[in-house]
CSV table of C-alpha atoms and ligand atoms in Angstrom, one decimal:
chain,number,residue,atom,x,y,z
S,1,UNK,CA,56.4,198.1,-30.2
S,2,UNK,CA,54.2,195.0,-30.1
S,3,UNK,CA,54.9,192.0,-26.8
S,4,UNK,CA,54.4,188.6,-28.4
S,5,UNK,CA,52.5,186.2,-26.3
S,6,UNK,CA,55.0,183.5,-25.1
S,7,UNK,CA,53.9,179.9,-25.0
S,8,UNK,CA,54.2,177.4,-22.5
S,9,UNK,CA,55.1,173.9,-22.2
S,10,UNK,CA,53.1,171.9,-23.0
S,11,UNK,CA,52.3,173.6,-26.2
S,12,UNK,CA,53.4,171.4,-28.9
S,13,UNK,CA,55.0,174.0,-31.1
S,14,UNK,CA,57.7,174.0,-28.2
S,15,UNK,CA,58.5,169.9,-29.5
S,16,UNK,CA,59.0,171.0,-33.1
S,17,UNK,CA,62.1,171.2,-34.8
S,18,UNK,CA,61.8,174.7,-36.7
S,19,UNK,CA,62.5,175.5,-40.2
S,20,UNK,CA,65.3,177.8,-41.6
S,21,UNK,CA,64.9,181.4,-42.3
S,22,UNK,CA,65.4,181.9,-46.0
S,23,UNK,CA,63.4,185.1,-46.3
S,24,UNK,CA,64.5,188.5,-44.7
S,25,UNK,CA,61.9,190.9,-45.8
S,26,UNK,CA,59.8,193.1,-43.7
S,27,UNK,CA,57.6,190.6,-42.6
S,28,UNK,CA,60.7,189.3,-40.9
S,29,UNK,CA,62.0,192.2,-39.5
S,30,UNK,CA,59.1,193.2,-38.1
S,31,UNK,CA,59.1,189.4,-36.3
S,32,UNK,CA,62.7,190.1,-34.9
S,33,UNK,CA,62.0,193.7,-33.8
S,34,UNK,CA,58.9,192.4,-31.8
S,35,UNK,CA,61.0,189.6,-30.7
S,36,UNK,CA,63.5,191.9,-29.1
S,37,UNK,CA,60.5,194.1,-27.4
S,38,UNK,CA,58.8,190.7,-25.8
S,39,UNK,CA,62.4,189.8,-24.7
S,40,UNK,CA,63.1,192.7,-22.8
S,41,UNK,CA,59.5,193.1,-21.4
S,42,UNK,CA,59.6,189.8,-19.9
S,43,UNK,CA,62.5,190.5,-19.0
S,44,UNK,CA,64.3,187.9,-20.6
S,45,UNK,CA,68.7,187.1,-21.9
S,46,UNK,CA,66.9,185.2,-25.0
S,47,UNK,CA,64.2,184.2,-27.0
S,48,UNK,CA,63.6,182.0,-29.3
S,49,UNK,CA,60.7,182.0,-32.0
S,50,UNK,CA,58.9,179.1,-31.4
S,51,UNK,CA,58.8,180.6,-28.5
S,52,UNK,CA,56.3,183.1,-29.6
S,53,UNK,CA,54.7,180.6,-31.9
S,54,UNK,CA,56.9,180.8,-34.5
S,55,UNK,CA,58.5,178.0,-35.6
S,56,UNK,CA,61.7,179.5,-37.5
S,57,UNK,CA,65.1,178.9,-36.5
S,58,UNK,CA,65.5,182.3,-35.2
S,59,UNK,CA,67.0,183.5,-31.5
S,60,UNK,CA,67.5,186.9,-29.9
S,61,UNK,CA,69.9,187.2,-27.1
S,62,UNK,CA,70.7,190.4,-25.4
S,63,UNK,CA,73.2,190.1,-22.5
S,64,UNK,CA,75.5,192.5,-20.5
S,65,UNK,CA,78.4,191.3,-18.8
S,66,UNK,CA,77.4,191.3,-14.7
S,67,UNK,CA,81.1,191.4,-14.0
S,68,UNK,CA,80.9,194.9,-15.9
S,69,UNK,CA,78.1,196.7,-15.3
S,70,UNK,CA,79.1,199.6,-17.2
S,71,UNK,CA,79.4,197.7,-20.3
S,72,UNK,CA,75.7,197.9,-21.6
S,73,UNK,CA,73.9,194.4,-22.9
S,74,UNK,CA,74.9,193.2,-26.1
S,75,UNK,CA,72.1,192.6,-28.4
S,76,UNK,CA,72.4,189.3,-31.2
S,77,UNK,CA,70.1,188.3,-33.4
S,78,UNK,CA,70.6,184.8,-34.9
S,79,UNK,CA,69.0,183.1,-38.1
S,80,UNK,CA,69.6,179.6,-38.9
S,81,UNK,CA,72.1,179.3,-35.8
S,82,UNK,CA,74.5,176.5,-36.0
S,83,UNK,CA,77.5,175.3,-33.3
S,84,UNK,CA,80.9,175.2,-35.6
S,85,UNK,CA,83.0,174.0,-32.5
S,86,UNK,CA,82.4,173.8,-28.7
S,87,UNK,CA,84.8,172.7,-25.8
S,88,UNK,CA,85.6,169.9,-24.3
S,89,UNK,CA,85.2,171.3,-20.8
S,90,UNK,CA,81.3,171.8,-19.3
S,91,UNK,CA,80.1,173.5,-16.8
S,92,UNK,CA,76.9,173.2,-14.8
S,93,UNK,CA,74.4,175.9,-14.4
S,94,UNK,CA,71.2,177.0,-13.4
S,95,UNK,CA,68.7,177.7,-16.0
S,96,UNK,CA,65.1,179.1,-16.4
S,97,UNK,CA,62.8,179.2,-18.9
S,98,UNK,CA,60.2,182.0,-20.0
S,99,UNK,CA,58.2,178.8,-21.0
S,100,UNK,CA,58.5,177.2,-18.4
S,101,UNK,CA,57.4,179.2,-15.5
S,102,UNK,CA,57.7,178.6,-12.0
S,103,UNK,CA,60.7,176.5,-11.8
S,104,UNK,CA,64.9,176.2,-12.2
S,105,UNK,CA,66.9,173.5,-13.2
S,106,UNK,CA,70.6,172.6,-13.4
S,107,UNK,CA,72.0,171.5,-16.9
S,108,UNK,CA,75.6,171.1,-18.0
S,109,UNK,CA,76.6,172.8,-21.1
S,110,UNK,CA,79.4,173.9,-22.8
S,111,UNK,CA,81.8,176.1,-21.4
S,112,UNK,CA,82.9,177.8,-24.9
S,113,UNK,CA,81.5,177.6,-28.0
S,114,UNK,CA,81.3,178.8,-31.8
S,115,UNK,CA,78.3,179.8,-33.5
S,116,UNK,CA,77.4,181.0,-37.0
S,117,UNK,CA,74.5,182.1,-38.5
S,118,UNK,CA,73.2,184.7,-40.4
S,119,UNK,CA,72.8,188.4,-38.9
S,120,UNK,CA,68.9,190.2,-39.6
S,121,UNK,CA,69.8,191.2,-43.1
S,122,UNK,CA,71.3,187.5,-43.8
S,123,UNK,CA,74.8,188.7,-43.8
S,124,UNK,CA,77.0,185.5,-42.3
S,125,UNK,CA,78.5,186.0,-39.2
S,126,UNK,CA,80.6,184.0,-36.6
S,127,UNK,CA,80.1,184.2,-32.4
S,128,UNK,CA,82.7,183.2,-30.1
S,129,UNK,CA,80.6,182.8,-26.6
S,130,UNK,CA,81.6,181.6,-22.9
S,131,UNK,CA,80.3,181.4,-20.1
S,132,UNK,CA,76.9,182.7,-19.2
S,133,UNK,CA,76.9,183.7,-22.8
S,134,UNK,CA,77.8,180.3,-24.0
S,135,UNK,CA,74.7,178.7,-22.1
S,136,UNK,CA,72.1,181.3,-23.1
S,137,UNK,CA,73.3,180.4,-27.0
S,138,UNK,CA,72.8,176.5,-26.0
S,139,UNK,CA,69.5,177.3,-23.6
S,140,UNK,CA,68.2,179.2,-27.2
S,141,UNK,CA,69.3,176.8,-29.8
S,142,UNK,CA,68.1,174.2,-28.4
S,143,UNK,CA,63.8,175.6,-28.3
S,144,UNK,CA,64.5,175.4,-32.5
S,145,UNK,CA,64.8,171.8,-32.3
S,146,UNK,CA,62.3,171.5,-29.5
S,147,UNK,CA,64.7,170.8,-26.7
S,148,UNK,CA,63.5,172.3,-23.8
S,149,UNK,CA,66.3,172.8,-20.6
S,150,UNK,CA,64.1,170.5,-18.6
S,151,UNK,CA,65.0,167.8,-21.1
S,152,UNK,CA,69.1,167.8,-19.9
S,153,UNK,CA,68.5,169.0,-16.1
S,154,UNK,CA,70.0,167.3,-14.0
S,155,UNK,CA,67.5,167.9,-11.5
S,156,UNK,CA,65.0,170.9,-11.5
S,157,UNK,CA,63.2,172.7,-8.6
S,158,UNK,CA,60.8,175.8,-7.7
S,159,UNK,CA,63.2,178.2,-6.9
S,160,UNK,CA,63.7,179.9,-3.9
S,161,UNK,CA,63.8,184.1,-3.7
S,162,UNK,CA,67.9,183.5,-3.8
S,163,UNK,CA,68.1,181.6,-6.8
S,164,UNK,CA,68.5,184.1,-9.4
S,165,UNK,CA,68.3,182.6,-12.8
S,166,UNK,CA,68.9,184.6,-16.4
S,167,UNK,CA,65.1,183.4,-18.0
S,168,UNK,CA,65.4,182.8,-21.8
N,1,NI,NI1,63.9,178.9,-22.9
């Protein structure tokens, strides 16, 4: 198990739009397998590899259901994600950011969308996502073309002990 060091804003690797994964030998695998162990030490929903100084367009997402606790986190792990189709309707939400610490911020997304992208062995495969799901996709896809939430907040703040916000 090796933790990654995750980078802050404002590190300019954040800014850059990353490039697609087209190799998925072990040099890879061992970058999504640390991935997942920096994730959940953080603890984070998602990560992104630029994140961790990487700049491929590669996310891990690992999120259980709160409505279902018994249902345990579902782990995904996303090359060259891409949105296929998204709803009309959006929904705002309150975000944070493992690289940007010390603060929250409110951002509209979409309330439903499609994603495809290749698995860890660079099989294709297709997401349907909503809801907090939905936004930790969007909140992760967006870091591989150096979007950072910040960027679409409506309005962002230091939270406050009762603001709980999922950190990807
Ligand atoms: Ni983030």
């Amino acid at each position: 198990m090796a933790i990654l060091e995750i980078t802050t804003v404002p590190d300019p690797i954040l800014r850059k739009k990353a490039h697609k994964v087209t190799d998925f030998g072990k040099e890879f695998q061992e970058l999504v397998k640390n991935m997942i162990d920096t994730m959940r030490e953080a603890p984070g929903v998602g990560l992104a590899a630029p994140q961790v100084s990487v700049p491929m367009r590669l996310i891990v997402v690992e999120y259980g259901d709160e409505e279902n606790e018994e249902t345990p986190p579902k782990l995904y792990v996303l090359a060259n994600p891409e949105i296929i189709s998204a709803s009309e309707e959006k929904v705002d939400g309150i975000e944070g950011c493992l690289s940007v610490p010390g603060l929250v911020g409110e951002v509209e997304r979409h309330a439903m969308i499609s994603v495809k992208g290749l698995n860890r062995h660079g099989k294709p495969v297709k997401i349907n996502a909503e809801g907090w799901l939905a936004r930790i996709f969007q909140h992760e896809m967006d870091h591989l073309d150096g979007v950072i939430y910040t960027d679409r907040a409506t309005k962002v703040w230091k939270p406050k002990p009762e603001d709980e916000a999922p950190l990807d």
